[in-house]
Amino acid sequence: MHTSLLAWRNFRYGKWALLLGVIGIGLYLSQGGNAAQPPNGGTWQGYVLGTVGALLIVWLSVLGVRKRRYSSAAGTVQGWTSAHVYLGAVLLLIGTLHSAAQVGWNVHTLAYALMCLVIFSGFYGLYVYIHLPGHLATNNAGKDRDAWLEELADLDSNIRDTVESCDAELQAMALSALDLTQLGGSTWQQLTARDGSRIVLPGQSKAVSNAEQGIIVNALSERIPDARKQSQAEVLNELLALFGRRRVILHLLRQDVRLKGLLKVWLFVHIPLTIALLVALSIHIFSVFIYW
Amino acid sequence: MSKRYHIAIVGAGPAGLSAAGRAAHYDAESGAAEPTYILLEGFNTFAKTIQKYQKGKHVMDEPGFLNLRSEVGFTAGKREEILGVWDEALAAGINIRYDSEVVAIDGEKGGFNLKLGSGDAVEAEHIVFSIGTQGNPRTLGVPGDAESDFVRYTLDDPEDFKEETIVVVGAGDAAIENAIALSDYNKVFIINRRNEFSRAKDGNLNAVLAAINDKNRPFYCVYEANVAGLELPSAPGAKGAIVLSTPSGEERIECHRIIARLGTIPPRKFVESCGIVITSDNPEAVPDVDRHYQSNVPGLYIIGALGGYPLIKQAMNQGYDVVEFINGKDTKPADYPLLQDQFSGLPYVMDAEDVLDLYQQRVPMFRHMNPLAFRELIIESRIIVSLPPAELARAPQGGERSTAFVAAGEPLYRNGEFSTTFYTLVEGEVQLQLEKDGPWHTIKPGQFFGEMSLISGRPRQGDAVVSEDAILIETPRRIMVKLMNSNKEVSSGIDRIFVMRALQAAFRPQLTLEELGNIAGQVETRQYKAGEVLFTEGEEGDCLHLIRSGTVMLTRGGANLVVNQNHSGELAGQMALMGAPRRRDTATAAVRTETIVIRQAEFLALVGSQPEHVATLQGRLSEVLRKSNSMASQPQAAGAIGFLMGQGLGEATNALVIDETLCVGCDNCERACAETHNGISRLDRESGASLAGLHVPISCRHCELPHCMKDCPPDAIRRSANGEVFISDSCIGCGNCETNCPYDAIKLSYAAPKKPGLLSWLLLGRGPGPGEPESFTPSAAAKDAGKKAVKCDACMGRPGGPACVRACPTGAAVRVSPEQFSELVEGH
């Protein structure tokens, strides 16, 4: 019932792309070629390949428009995306055949290079689209981000209440661990799920790293055996359990941020490069006709 | 010596005001020196239900097809405007007496004696009850508890009070919500009579416990405390006190204000104490009245919501009419032209009132109904006349409310169509199937059909074909349900036929109607709440269940491993009567379910009369066994179905299920929904439960028997023939559907501002672009029009189907019906 975008309609566009690729190779080979006129973009076969490639590029960029035509009845977005993936992949072949490996420091090669970058960023996008949603689902264990944040907030207020009966030193340390917890941060920190949380240790004025709540968890587990009274040990045990759970939720939330970020960030490369490609492509076509 | 009036009107809501207005008109006409009527109101203001609406709420004047007939004005508009008009009408000289709750009535027509709460009494020849159904708030029951600045029984806006000490009395949802809201700016004590908050909703229960435990919030609870007395403040603004009796003795709390939220006293007891009979025990039942709104007590009239007419305009028209009737005028009711229109296409010329009487006599089940209820049934129904196809084109085209014409020989409905209306045949014949491609049964005048879908909410089973010159009454489900709730004869009549036809469809017995009727009389109908067990794996069974409505899930070896699900019209546990009494599965009601229990004797009588059908039953059973075996051997898939059932999808017909292993979280589904539905998304992708890669987002599932349709005053929520449940433009924004939906799929929202065209956004940067924004600020006009309910309409009528599914780039979103669940979960 649920079909992935690759398997859409029994790999319909995969088959089309394959056919297009075979025809492209056939065209390329039919150029024969000799020293005076090696296969290149200027033969009729080269023009055909170039035209097909240019049309593909334009059509592939139209996905962004179709995706936003919410009431369009022209196929489903999934069908378009499936075609986008396969035809985009075969474009790499068509473009390469059109260029016939003639490269240089010019606008033509710039267009080719941009095309390759767009396609490879697309391959990366396809990779994350296929692999990350499953990880994300497993990571979030059936709850959404708001639900986890809510549980985290409950834990924190619970910790604040519990720590009130502890000595001032521990209290200050635990509260600093709460206050200096970091979620999110710079794009890089988000995408790498780096934990910048810190803590102020007793007797120190500078905060040190408390990544994965490690310092506070260690501090608590070291204090438990030293506890003089049973009631004190109980409070410490409870705090340990709370911080342990907190560590897990923070980790999970960071992974959530990272995975969701990865699912989006490649588009910040893919789309601007596509625009650049469209510009370079226009110049390429224009200049080819000027210097006919 | 108490004063004597011609008419005493009890309750100053819209109905009472209108009645008083008309009575005042008569007084003015006759030049009476003293008013001959009195309007008695138990509260200190008129129309208290509408006064309680939030500020600026837009009040609608549904039903649009009915004209207002009243001396007191009323058109759709803001709460303040409407109350203003009524206030003017009152000031213009209506004889109203506030704080005069009627506590007892004795006497008879011509000499009633109304005892008031204050101890006074009023005498009246006639009494009009227009007290509505909301009831009066329960009071504290100690001296000084009358509504005042110090003691309040309602709370309009918690932000009206700041930096005060406030005592909230009560432990229900209203008390908790008020207390928590007040504690933002005030010190609040909540007084609970018991030692726990057992009456509250889960959300409120958690919230109140959190508030009590929150050290930063000035929120305190006194458990097991009863109000023993009040000390009223000596001067306005000064503190008073409340005295509580607690297990540890008396406790006194000084406070600026007391807000008591102790619920309301439903008027039923009082109504019955006046001698008025309400035949059904059903809490929604209304008292019977005759054509002139007179109850079984002569001289005592009932109008408005208490009589079953909750809409303001209907109630006001009745207020006018009832005074006419009391004054001996046989005025045609305001709805007379509507009846005329409905009957306009009948093949005979007759006064509408006479047609009404004739039809009531023709249908045995309706014969003993009270005429006013029958009149309402007809007004809310559609009169259908069948014509030969050739004449159909020439039939006059009336409005939406005139007689409808259909082609003879053509189906009235087809198998699989979603409609829940109820048909009564007045003339002609109808050929009826009880299941797809099943045998035909002939329906004669006076009989009815369509009760299967009415009761189960499932699509039609089999076709119904109408003969030439037939006349039918097609009644909406809402009206039938209301009637069945208040009229035992109708409900048991429909029930009996339902059981007979269900048995006919399931077993095709060759029995006379009488024999079948006997069996129908013997079988037992049982109700199960969601989660209740019908039978348990391993026990010895002696009966089978024919499902009347709802869904039964069969689990094996563990509560969440669902091996099969059965819907209405299907059998569960038939193995027990077909050779293997030991139950192989546990049967649990997935949603509220009703079944017909058939035991050995009835089963043998049914199948014994038609041995050929046994092979069909065995064939179906084998199919069921094959299916459950396949699910039982895939515990993961069975567990996933268990999860879906746990999310209430057992009663769904069309639900959005997202595959989490495909969803990239782009929210294009939500944007597509908003873009195709006036800027407001009807689904919330991220919220909702997930299990094993399946996610059930918050969106409408188009339930079999939609909870939202239950209590919609203007009947704005409809179901299309294809099953989509949608809200029409007549929504008045009352919020009942939002409250009734157990799945949070309906919300109230202002209209979203219109978006600029794509080009003017792209080139000129005007307004939000496609898919933007997720929230918006409503325009002043939209705020004026008020919030309306919005929900998914499954993109009804949109080419290509639901936008959410079509807009998903990765194929993660699909819409499914329960029949497709096994297909959905396999591979997960």
Tab-separated table of C-alpha atoms in Angstrom, chain A:
chain	number	residue	atom	x	y	z
A	1	MET	CA	0.000	0.000	0.000
A	2	HIS	CA	2.793	2.418	0.927
A	3	THR	CA	5.278	2.488	-1.978
A	4	SER	CA	8.584	4.323	-1.938
A	5	LEU	CA	9.202	6.942	-4.565
A	6	LEU	CA	11.751	4.703	-6.298
A	7	ALA	CA	9.338	1.791	-6.637
A	8	TRP	CA	6.472	4.070	-7.716
A	9	ARG	CA	4.250	2.390	-10.325
A	10	ASN	CA	6.583	-0.539	-10.533
A	11	PHE	CA	9.682	1.556	-11.365
A	12	ARG	CA	7.966	3.197	-14.331
A	13	TYR	CA	10.352	6.125	-14.694
A	14	GLY	CA	13.369	3.939	-13.941
A	15	LYS	CA	12.513	2.014	-17.079
A	16	TRP	CA	12.003	5.215	-19.070
A	17	ALA	CA	15.307	6.591	-17.863
A	18	LEU	CA	17.045	3.366	-18.795
A	19	LEU	CA	15.583	3.536	-22.294
A	20	LEU	CA	16.612	7.175	-22.628
A	21	GLY	CA	20.127	6.286	-21.508
A	22	VAL	CA	20.417	3.474	-24.057
A	23	ILE	CA	19.166	5.738	-26.855
A	24	GLY	CA	21.657	8.417	-25.738
A	25	ILE	CA	24.565	5.994	-25.867
A	26	GLY	CA	23.386	4.774	-29.294
A	27	LEU	CA	23.309	8.362	-30.570
A	28	TYR	CA	26.740	9.059	-29.165
A	29	LEU	CA	28.242	5.991	-30.772
A	30	SER	CA	26.581	6.769	-34.107
A	31	GLN	CA	28.777	9.863	-34.318
A	32	GLY	CA	31.549	7.464	-35.406
A	33	GLY	CA	34.248	10.073	-35.236
A	34	ASN	CA	37.597	10.771	-36.740
A	35	ALA	CA	40.466	13.040	-35.892
A	36	ALA	CA	38.941	16.009	-37.718
A	37	GLN	CA	35.509	15.657	-36.169
A	38	PRO	CA	35.603	13.661	-32.886
A	39	PRO	CA	32.284	13.129	-31.081
A	40	ASN	CA	31.291	16.541	-29.682
A	41	GLY	CA	28.376	18.797	-28.858
A	42	GLY	CA	28.333	20.280	-32.345
A	43	THR	CA	27.349	17.249	-34.419
A	44	TRP	CA	23.648	16.692	-35.041
A	45	GLN	CA	23.766	13.886	-32.488
A	46	GLY	CA	25.470	16.282	-30.105
A	47	TYR	CA	22.723	18.857	-30.685
A	48	VAL	CA	20.035	16.277	-30.069
A	49	LEU	CA	21.689	15.171	-26.821
A	50	GLY	CA	22.145	18.801	-25.792
A	51	THR	CA	18.541	19.676	-26.544
A	52	VAL	CA	17.269	16.653	-24.619
A	53	GLY	CA	19.558	17.543	-21.741
A	54	ALA	CA	18.436	21.181	-21.675
A	55	LEU	CA	14.779	20.179	-21.796
A	56	LEU	CA	15.392	17.717	-18.976
A	57	ILE	CA	17.033	20.397	-16.857
A	58	VAL	CA	14.121	22.752	-17.359
A	59	TRP	CA	11.575	20.029	-16.676
A	60	LEU	CA	13.454	18.824	-13.588
A	61	SER	CA	13.400	22.308	-12.114
A	62	VAL	CA	9.650	22.518	-12.680
A	63	LEU	CA	9.202	20.034	-9.794
A	64	GLY	CA	9.512	22.991	-7.454
A	65	VAL	CA	6.562	24.608	-9.198
A	66	ARG	CA	4.449	21.455	-9.387
A	67	LYS	CA	5.049	20.778	-5.704
A	68	ARG	CA	3.457	24.134	-4.906
A	69	ARG	CA	0.526	23.782	-7.283
A	70	TYR	CA	-1.480	22.234	-4.531
A	71	SER	CA	-4.697	21.853	-6.452
A	72	SER	CA	-3.061	20.605	-9.628
A	73	ALA	CA	-4.517	17.425	-11.040
A	74	ALA	CA	-1.431	16.803	-13.204
A	75	GLY	CA	-0.231	13.545	-11.663
A	76	THR	CA	0.761	13.144	-8.040
A	77	VAL	CA	3.770	14.815	-6.489
A	78	GLN	CA	5.125	11.364	-5.731
A	79	GLY	CA	4.979	10.432	-9.428
A	80	TRP	CA	6.738	13.671	-10.326
A	81	THR	CA	9.395	13.086	-7.690
A	82	SER	CA	9.965	9.533	-8.868
A	83	ALA	CA	10.410	10.795	-12.426
A	84	HIS	CA	12.608	13.623	-11.130
A	85	VAL	CA	14.967	11.142	-9.490
A	86	TYR	CA	15.323	8.786	-12.445
A	87	LEU	CA	15.415	11.399	-15.196
A	88	GLY	CA	17.800	13.502	-13.117
A	89	ALA	CA	20.092	10.510	-12.801
A	90	VAL	CA	20.039	9.806	-16.518
A	91	LEU	CA	20.726	13.501	-17.182
A	92	LEU	CA	24.231	12.905	-15.847
A	93	LEU	CA	24.769	10.473	-18.712
A	94	ILE	CA	23.054	12.616	-21.357
A	95	GLY	CA	25.023	15.712	-20.322
A	96	THR	CA	28.291	13.833	-20.293
A	97	LEU	CA	27.626	12.334	-23.727
A	98	HIS	CA	26.736	15.794	-25.027
A	99	SER	CA	29.990	17.230	-23.694
A	100	ALA	CA	31.927	14.254	-25.090
A	101	ALA	CA	34.549	14.843	-22.401
A	102	GLN	CA	35.643	18.115	-23.994
A	103	VAL	CA	36.343	20.298	-20.996
A	104	GLY	CA	38.043	23.609	-20.585
A	105	TRP	CA	37.936	26.817	-18.535
A	106	ASN	CA	34.802	28.191	-20.132
A	107	VAL	CA	31.121	28.759	-19.471
A	108	HIS	CA	30.227	25.472	-21.187
A	109	THR	CA	32.202	23.448	-18.730
A	110	LEU	CA	30.876	25.630	-15.918
A	111	ALA	CA	27.344	24.608	-16.899
A	112	TYR	CA	28.424	20.979	-17.010
A	113	ALA	CA	30.115	21.204	-13.618
A	114	LEU	CA	27.090	22.880	-12.070
A	115	MET	CA	24.860	20.185	-13.531
A	116	CYS	CA	27.043	17.505	-11.983
A	117	LEU	CA	26.957	19.268	-8.605
A	118	VAL	CA	23.189	19.564	-8.734
A	119	ILE	CA	22.829	15.906	-9.620
A	120	PHE	CA	25.251	14.711	-6.954
A	121	SER	CA	23.585	16.863	-4.318
A	122	GLY	CA	20.348	15.268	-5.502
A	123	PHE	CA	21.857	11.811	-5.031
A	124	TYR	CA	22.742	12.771	-1.498
A	125	GLY	CA	19.199	14.068	-1.003
A	126	LEU	CA	17.804	10.796	-2.283
A	127	TYR	CA	20.063	8.927	0.103
A	128	VAL	CA	18.839	10.891	3.133
A	129	TYR	CA	15.210	10.692	1.977
A	130	ILE	CA	15.437	6.943	1.807
A	131	HIS	CA	17.536	6.206	4.869
A	132	LEU	CA	16.798	8.855	7.474
A	133	PRO	CA	13.007	8.678	7.937
A	134	GLY	CA	13.343	5.168	9.377
A	135	HIS	CA	16.049	6.312	11.787
A	136	LEU	CA	13.955	9.302	12.739
A	137	ALA	CA	10.939	7.106	13.507
A	138	THR	CA	13.033	4.739	15.613
A	139	ASN	CA	14.704	7.635	17.395
A	140	ASN	CA	11.445	9.346	18.307
A	141	ALA	CA	9.832	6.124	19.498
A	142	GLY	CA	6.280	7.032	18.624
A	143	LYS	CA	6.213	10.519	20.150
A	144	ASP	CA	6.640	13.874	18.478
A	145	ARG	CA	9.150	16.538	19.413
A	146	ASP	CA	6.658	18.535	21.463
A	147	ALA	CA	5.829	15.486	23.555
A	148	TRP	CA	9.510	14.894	24.273
A	149	LEU	CA	10.060	18.549	25.121
A	150	GLU	CA	7.125	18.360	27.474
A	151	GLU	CA	8.582	15.315	29.213
A	152	LEU	CA	11.890	17.146	29.457
A	153	ALA	CA	10.201	20.163	31.039
A	154	ASP	CA	8.461	17.889	33.544
A	155	LEU	CA	11.779	16.248	34.406
A	156	ASP	CA	13.417	19.609	34.896
A	157	SER	CA	10.762	20.910	37.239
A	158	ASN	CA	10.903	17.604	39.077
A	159	ILE	CA	14.672	17.973	39.449
A	160	ARG	CA	14.274	21.541	40.704
A	161	ASP	CA	11.846	20.354	43.364
A	162	THR	CA	13.914	17.343	44.393
A	163	VAL	CA	17.200	19.194	44.617
A	164	GLU	CA	15.772	21.636	47.158
A	165	SER	CA	16.408	19.174	49.963
A	166	CYS	CA	20.086	18.747	49.008
A	167	ASP	CA	23.090	20.669	50.236
A	168	ALA	CA	23.811	24.028	48.660
A	169	GLU	CA	26.811	22.730	46.748
A	170	LEU	CA	24.932	19.958	44.990
A	171	GLN	CA	21.958	22.218	44.501
A	172	ALA	CA	24.070	24.829	42.707
A	173	MET	CA	25.726	22.193	40.573
A	174	ALA	CA	22.477	20.492	39.552
A	175	LEU	CA	20.772	23.806	38.788
A	176	SER	CA	23.740	24.926	36.704
A	177	ALA	CA	23.480	21.661	34.763
A	178	LEU	CA	19.849	22.513	34.005
A	179	ASP	CA	20.495	26.150	33.168
A	180	LEU	CA	23.512	25.519	30.989
A	181	THR	CA	21.955	22.710	28.972
A	182	GLN	CA	22.173	23.396	25.293
A	183	LEU	CA	19.811	22.139	22.630
A	184	GLY	CA	20.169	23.333	19.062
A	185	GLY	CA	22.871	25.944	18.603
A	186	SER	CA	24.622	26.763	15.356
A	187	THR	CA	23.725	24.961	12.142
A	188	TRP	CA	26.862	22.915	12.491
A	189	GLN	CA	26.085	21.957	16.076
A	190	GLN	CA	22.570	20.978	15.039
A	191	LEU	CA	23.686	18.860	12.122
A	192	THR	CA	26.363	17.076	14.114
A	193	ALA	CA	24.209	16.751	17.238
A	194	ARG	CA	27.121	18.180	19.243
A	195	ASP	CA	26.287	18.664	22.865
A	196	GLY	CA	27.470	22.044	24.106
A	197	SER	CA	25.930	21.646	27.570
A	198	ARG	CA	28.017	22.849	30.462
A	199	ILE	CA	28.055	22.778	34.221
A	200	VAL	CA	29.624	24.829	37.005
A	201	LEU	CA	31.526	22.578	39.398
A	202	PRO	CA	31.703	23.404	43.120
A	203	GLY	CA	34.328	25.940	43.943
A	204	GLN	CA	34.855	26.961	40.371
A	205	SER	CA	33.600	29.999	38.536
A	206	LYS	CA	34.049	28.745	34.992
A	207	ALA	CA	31.656	26.260	33.468
A	208	VAL	CA	32.998	23.041	32.004
A	209	SER	CA	31.508	20.699	29.444
A	210	ASN	CA	28.711	18.483	30.681
A	211	ALA	CA	28.197	16.662	27.386
A	212	GLU	CA	25.572	13.919	27.642
A	213	GLN	CA	25.031	15.049	31.252
A	214	GLY	CA	28.152	12.993	32.014
A	215	ILE	CA	29.610	15.174	34.770
A	216	ILE	CA	26.434	15.493	36.806
A	217	VAL	CA	25.560	11.803	36.441
A	218	ASN	CA	29.068	10.863	37.591
A	219	ALA	CA	28.967	13.344	40.450
A	220	LEU	CA	25.663	11.939	41.656
A	221	SER	CA	26.726	8.317	41.446
A	222	GLU	CA	29.908	9.121	43.358
A	223	ARG	CA	28.008	10.811	46.141
A	224	ILE	CA	25.494	8.047	46.750
A	225	PRO	CA	27.904	5.659	48.550
A	226	ASP	CA	29.059	8.574	50.724
A	227	ALA	CA	25.565	9.503	51.837
A	228	ARG	CA	25.316	9.549	55.615
A	229	LYS	CA	21.585	9.288	55.971
A	230	GLN	CA	19.202	6.938	54.209
A	231	SER	CA	16.917	9.817	53.250
A	232	GLN	CA	19.832	11.590	51.620
A	233	ALA	CA	20.731	8.491	49.616
A	234	GLU	CA	17.161	8.235	48.448
A	235	VAL	CA	17.104	11.795	47.209
A	236	LEU	CA	20.397	11.286	45.420
A	237	ASN	CA	19.143	8.081	43.839
A	238	GLU	CA	16.061	9.843	42.639
A	239	LEU	CA	18.138	12.667	41.192
A	240	LEU	CA	20.350	10.147	39.451
A	241	ALA	CA	17.329	8.498	37.869
A	242	LEU	CA	15.981	11.871	36.753
A	243	PHE	CA	19.268	12.975	35.225
A	244	GLY	CA	19.675	9.578	33.590
A	245	ARG	CA	16.338	9.951	31.879
A	246	ARG	CA	17.215	13.534	31.034
A	247	ARG	CA	20.386	12.388	29.333
A	248	VAL	CA	18.403	9.970	27.151
A	249	ILE	CA	15.774	12.543	26.164
A	250	LEU	CA	18.357	15.222	25.399
A	251	HIS	CA	20.255	12.784	23.246
A	252	LEU	CA	17.091	11.789	21.457
A	253	LEU	CA	16.094	15.412	20.868
A	254	ARG	CA	19.536	16.229	19.481
A	255	GLN	CA	19.272	13.288	17.105
A	256	ASP	CA	15.805	14.490	16.136
A	257	VAL	CA	17.197	17.938	15.336
A	258	ARG	CA	20.123	16.435	13.454
A	259	LEU	CA	18.060	14.044	11.331
A	260	LYS	CA	15.404	16.622	10.512
A	261	GLY	CA	18.174	19.082	9.665
A	262	LEU	CA	19.886	16.614	7.357
A	263	LEU	CA	16.594	15.977	5.592
A	264	LYS	CA	16.373	19.681	4.782
A	265	VAL	CA	19.883	21.057	4.541
A	266	TRP	CA	20.821	19.479	1.207
A	267	LEU	CA	18.054	21.472	-0.448
A	268	PHE	CA	19.974	24.634	0.487
A	269	VAL	CA	22.656	23.386	-1.876
A	270	HIS	CA	20.501	21.691	-4.472
A	271	ILE	CA	18.146	24.603	-5.180
A	272	PRO	CA	20.634	27.529	-5.423
A	273	LEU	CA	22.891	25.383	-7.593
A	274	THR	CA	19.894	24.636	-9.813
A	275	ILE	CA	19.289	28.365	-10.264
A	276	ALA	CA	22.977	28.875	-11.044
A	277	LEU	CA	22.792	25.976	-13.481
A	278	LEU	CA	19.798	27.513	-15.260
A	279	VAL	CA	21.717	30.776	-15.653
A	280	ALA	CA	24.888	29.035	-16.878
A	281	LEU	CA	22.832	26.875	-19.209
A	282	SER	CA	21.191	29.929	-20.779
A	283	ILE	CA	24.577	31.565	-21.326
A	284	HIS	CA	25.938	28.304	-22.735
A	285	ILE	CA	23.101	28.005	-25.267
A	286	PHE	CA	23.197	31.693	-26.113
A	287	SER	CA	26.940	31.749	-26.688
A	288	VAL	CA	26.815	28.579	-28.779
A	289	PHE	CA	24.391	30.270	-31.140
A	290	ILE	CA	26.331	33.568	-31.191
A	291	TYR	CA	29.561	31.827	-32.199
A	292	TRP	CA	27.813	29.414	-34.586
